[in-house]
Short mmCIF file of C-alpha atoms in Angstrom, two decimals:
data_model
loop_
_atom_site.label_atom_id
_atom_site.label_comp_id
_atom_site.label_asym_id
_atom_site.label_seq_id
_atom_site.Cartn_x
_atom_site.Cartn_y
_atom_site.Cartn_z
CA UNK A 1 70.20 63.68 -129.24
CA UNK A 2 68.96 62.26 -125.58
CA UNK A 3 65.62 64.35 -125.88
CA UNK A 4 65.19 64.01 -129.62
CA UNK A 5 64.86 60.41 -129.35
CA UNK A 6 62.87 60.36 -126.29
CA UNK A 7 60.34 62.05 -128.58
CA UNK A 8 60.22 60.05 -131.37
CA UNK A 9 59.90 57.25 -128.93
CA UNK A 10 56.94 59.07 -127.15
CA UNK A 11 55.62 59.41 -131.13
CA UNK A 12 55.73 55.85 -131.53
CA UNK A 13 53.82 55.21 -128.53
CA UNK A 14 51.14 57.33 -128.54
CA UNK A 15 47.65 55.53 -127.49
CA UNK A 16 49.96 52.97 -125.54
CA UNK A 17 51.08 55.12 -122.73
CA UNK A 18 50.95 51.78 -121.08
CA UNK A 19 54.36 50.66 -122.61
CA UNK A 20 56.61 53.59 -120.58
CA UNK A 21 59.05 52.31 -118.41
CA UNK A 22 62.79 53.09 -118.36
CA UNK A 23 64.15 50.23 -120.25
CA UNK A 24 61.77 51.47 -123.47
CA UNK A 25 64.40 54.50 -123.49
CA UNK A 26 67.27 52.25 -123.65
CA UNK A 27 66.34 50.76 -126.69
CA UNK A 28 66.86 52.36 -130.21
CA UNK A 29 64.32 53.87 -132.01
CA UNK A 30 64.47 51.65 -134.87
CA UNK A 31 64.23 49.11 -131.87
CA UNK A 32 60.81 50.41 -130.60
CA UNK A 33 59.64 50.55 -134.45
CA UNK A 34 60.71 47.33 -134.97
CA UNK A 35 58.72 45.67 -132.00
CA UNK A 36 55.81 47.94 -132.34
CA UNK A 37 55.33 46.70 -135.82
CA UNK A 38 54.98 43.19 -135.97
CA UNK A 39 51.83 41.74 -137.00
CA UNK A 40 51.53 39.51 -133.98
CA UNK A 41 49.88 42.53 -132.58
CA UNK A 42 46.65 42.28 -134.93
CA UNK A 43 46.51 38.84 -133.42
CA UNK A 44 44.23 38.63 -129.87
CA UNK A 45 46.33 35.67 -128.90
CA UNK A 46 49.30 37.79 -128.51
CA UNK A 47 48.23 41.18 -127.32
CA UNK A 48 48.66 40.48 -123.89
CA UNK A 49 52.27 39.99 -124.49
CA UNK A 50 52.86 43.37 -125.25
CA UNK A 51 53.15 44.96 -121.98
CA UNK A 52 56.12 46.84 -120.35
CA UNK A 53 58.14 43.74 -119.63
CA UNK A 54 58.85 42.86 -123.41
CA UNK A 55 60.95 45.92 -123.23
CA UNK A 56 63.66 43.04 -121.03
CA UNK A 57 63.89 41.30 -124.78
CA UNK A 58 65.23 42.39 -128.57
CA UNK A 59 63.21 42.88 -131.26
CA UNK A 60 65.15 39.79 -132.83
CA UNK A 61 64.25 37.29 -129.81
CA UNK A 62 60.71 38.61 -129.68
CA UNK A 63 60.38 37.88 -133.34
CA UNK A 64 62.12 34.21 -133.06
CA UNK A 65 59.90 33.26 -129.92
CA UNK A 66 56.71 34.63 -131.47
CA UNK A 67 57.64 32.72 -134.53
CA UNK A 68 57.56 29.70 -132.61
CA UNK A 69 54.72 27.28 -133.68
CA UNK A 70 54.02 25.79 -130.71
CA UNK A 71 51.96 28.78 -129.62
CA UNK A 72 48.86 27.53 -132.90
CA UNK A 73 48.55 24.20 -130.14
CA UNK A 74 46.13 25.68 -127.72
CA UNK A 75 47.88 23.36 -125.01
CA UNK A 76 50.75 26.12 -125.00
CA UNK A 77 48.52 29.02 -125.12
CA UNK A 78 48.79 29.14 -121.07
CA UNK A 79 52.45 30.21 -121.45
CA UNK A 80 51.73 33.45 -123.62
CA UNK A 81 52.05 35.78 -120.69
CA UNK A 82 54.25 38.73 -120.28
CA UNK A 83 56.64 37.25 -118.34
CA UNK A 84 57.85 35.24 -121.01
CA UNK A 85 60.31 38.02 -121.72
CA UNK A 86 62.37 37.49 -118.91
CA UNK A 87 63.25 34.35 -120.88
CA UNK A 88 65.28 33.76 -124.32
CA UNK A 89 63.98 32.37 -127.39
CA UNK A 90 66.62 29.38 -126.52
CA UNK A 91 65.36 28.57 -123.14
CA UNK A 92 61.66 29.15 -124.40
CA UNK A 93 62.14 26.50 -127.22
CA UNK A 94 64.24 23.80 -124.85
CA UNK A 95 61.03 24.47 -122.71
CA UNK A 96 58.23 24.00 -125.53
CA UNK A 97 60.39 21.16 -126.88
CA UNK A 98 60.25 18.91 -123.55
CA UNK A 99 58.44 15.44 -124.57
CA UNK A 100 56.63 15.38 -120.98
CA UNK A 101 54.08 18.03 -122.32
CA UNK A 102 52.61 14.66 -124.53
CA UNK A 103 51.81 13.28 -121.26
CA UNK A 104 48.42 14.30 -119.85
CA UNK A 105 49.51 13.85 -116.58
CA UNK A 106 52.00 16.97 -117.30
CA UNK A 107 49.52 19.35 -119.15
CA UNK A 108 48.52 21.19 -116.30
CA UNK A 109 51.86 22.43 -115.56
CA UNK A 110 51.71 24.59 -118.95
CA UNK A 111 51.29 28.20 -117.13
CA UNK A 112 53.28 31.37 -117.13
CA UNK A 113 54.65 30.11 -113.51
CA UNK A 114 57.20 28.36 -115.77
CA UNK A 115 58.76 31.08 -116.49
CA UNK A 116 60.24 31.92 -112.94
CA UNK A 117 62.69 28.33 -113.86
CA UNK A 118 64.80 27.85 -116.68
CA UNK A 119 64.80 24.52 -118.95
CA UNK A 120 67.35 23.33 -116.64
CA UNK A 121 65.51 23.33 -113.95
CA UNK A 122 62.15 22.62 -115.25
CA UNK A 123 63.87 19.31 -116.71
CA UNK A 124 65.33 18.02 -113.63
CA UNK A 125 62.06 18.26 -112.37
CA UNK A 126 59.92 16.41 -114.95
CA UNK A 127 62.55 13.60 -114.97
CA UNK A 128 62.64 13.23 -111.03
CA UNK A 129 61.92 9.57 -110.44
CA UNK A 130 60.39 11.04 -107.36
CA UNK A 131 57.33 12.60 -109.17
CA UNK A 132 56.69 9.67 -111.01
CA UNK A 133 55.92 8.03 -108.36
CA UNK A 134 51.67 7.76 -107.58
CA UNK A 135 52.16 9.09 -104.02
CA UNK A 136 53.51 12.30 -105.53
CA UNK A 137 51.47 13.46 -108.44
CA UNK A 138 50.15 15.53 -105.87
CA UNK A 139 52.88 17.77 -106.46
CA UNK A 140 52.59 18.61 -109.67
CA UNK A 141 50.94 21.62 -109.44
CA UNK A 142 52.39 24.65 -111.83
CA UNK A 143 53.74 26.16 -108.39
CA UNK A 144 56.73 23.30 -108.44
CA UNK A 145 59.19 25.71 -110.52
CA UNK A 146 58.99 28.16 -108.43
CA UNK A 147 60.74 25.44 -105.87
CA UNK A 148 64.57 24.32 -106.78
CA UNK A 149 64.90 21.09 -107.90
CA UNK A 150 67.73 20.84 -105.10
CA UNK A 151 65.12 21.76 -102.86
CA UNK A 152 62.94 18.98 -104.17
CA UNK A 153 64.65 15.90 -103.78
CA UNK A 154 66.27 17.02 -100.19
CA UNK A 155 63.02 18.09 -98.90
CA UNK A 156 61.71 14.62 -99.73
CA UNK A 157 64.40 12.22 -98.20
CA UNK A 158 63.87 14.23 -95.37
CA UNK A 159 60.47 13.74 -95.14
CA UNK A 160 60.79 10.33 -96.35
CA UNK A 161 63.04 9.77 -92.52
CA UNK A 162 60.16 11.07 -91.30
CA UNK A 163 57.63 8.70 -92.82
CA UNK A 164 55.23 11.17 -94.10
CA UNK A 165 56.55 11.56 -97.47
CA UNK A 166 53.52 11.27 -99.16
CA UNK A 167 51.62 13.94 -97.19
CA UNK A 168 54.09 16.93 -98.68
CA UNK A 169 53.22 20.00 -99.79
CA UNK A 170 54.66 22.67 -102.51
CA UNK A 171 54.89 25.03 -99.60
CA UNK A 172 56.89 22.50 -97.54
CA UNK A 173 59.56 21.67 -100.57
CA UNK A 174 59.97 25.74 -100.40
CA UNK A 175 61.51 26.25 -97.16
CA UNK A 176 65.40 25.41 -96.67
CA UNK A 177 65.71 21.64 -96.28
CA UNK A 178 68.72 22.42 -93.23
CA UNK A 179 66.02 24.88 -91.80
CA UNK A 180 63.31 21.77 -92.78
CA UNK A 181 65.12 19.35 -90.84
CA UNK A 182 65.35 22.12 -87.57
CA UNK A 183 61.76 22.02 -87.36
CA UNK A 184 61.12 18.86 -87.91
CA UNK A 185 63.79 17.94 -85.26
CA UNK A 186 61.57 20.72 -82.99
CA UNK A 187 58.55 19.66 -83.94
CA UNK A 188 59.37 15.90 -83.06
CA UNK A 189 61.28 16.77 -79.37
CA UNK A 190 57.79 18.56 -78.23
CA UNK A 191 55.41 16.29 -78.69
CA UNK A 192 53.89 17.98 -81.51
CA UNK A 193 52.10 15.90 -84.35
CA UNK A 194 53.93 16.26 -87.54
CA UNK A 195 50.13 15.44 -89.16
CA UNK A 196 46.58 16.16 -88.59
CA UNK A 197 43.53 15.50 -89.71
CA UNK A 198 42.07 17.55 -92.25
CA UNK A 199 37.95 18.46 -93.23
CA UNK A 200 37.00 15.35 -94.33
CA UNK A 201 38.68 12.96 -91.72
CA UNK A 202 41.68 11.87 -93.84
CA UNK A 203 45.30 12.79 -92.26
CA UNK A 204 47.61 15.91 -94.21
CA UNK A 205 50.83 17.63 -92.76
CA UNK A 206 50.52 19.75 -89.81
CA UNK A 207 50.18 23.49 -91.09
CA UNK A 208 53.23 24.68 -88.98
CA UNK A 209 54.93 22.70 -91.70
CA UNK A 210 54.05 24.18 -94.57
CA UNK A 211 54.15 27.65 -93.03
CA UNK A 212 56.89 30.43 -94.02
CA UNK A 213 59.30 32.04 -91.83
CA UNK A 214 57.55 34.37 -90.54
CA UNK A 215 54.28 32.88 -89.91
CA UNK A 216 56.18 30.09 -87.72
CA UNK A 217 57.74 33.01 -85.80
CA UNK A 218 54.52 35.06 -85.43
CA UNK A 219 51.98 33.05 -85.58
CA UNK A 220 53.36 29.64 -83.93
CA UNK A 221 55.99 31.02 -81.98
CA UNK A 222 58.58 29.07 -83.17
CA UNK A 223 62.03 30.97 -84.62
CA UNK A 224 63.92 28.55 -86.52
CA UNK A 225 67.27 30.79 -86.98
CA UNK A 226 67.06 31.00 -83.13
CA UNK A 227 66.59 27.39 -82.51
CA UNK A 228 69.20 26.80 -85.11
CA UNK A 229 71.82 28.84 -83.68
CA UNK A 230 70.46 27.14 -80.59
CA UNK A 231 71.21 23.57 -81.81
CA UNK A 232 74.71 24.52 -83.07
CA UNK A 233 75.95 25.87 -79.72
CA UNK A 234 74.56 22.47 -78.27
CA UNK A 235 77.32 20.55 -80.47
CA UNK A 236 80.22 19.22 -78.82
CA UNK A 237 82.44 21.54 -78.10
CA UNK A 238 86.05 21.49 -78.52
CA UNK A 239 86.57 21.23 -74.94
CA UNK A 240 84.96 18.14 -74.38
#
């Protein structure tokens, strides 16, 4: 049975080797057929969809989100990547559905990058007040979703405290806004700038802000669990 149908798989594949991973041999081999034979595939728009990863869908959700006819605006044809199969055709639609995409100001978030969020997500995020506002269309960039919209809004009051909201970065909103608030609380003790200039004489955020982890502990010296830990042990204790 096992091998017999890991061969008539393998027959179905033939000239696209490319498809093998293990999830193909979970799947049925009317499955495979089924997939395999929709016309989509005669259609350049969609042959880059066919890659290992559709193997994470059904023949049944492929066929409903290919189906879709939002994909013959060329606005959506950014989001006809592979990795559109780690999302269902309900999330895909609630996605393609949102009325921001009308808005010019939105178009450029229409890449595959949306598909690391779910409509959820991605909605909080178009309807943050926030990102209305002038002094943050900066932010949106397509690498938002890959930022919680938790993240988001915390990152921002805190930087708001700060007064240098408006000089945020994606990278910034990434990082833990507890772990934000450490460094900026570091940052501020030491004497060190929390902006500098950049190329052309304007001001933007100091780098050591918008750096990860592990730069800051390599690269600036600073190790925020440390000074963390650090700050905790520096609370009152109950002894006092």
């Amino acid at each position: 049975g096992e091998i017999k149908m890991r061969e008539k798989i393998n027959e179905l594949i033939k000239g696209k080797e490319y498809l093998m991973c293990d999830r193909l041999y979970q799947r049925s081999v009317e499955e495979v057929e089924k997939i395999l034979n929709m016309p989509q595939w005669d259609n350049p728009k969609y042959q880059g969809l066919l890659t290992p990863t559709i193997w994470n869908s059904n023949s049944t959700e492929i066929e409903k989100i290919l189906n879709m006819p939002q994909w013959d605006n060329p606005k959506y044809q950014g989001l006809l990547t592979p990795n559109i199969w780690n999302s269902n055709s309900t999330e895909v639609e609630k996605i393609l559905n949102m009325p921001q995409w009308d808005d010019p100001k939105y178009q450029g978030l229409l890449t595959s990058n949306i598909w690391k969020s779910n409509s959820t997500e991605v909605e909080k995020i178009l309807n943050m007040p926030q990102l209305k506002e002038e002094k943050y269309e900066h932010l949106l960039k397509p690498s938002i979703f890959v930022v919680s919209s938790k993240n988001i809004l915390a990152n921002i009051e805190l930087f708001e405290k700060y007064k240098i909201d408006k000089y945020i970065t994606i990278n910034a909103l990434r990082r833990n806004p507890n772990k934000q608030e450490v460094l900026l609380k570091y940052l501020a003790k030491n004497n060190i700038p929390l902006l500098e200039e950049d190329r052309k004489g304007g001001v933007k955020l100091n780098k050591i802000l918008s750096a990860s982890t592990t730069t800051l502990k390599n690269k600036y010296h600073i190790d925020l669990n440390k000074i963390e830990k650090e700050e905790n042990n520096d609370g009152p204790s109950l002894d006092d």
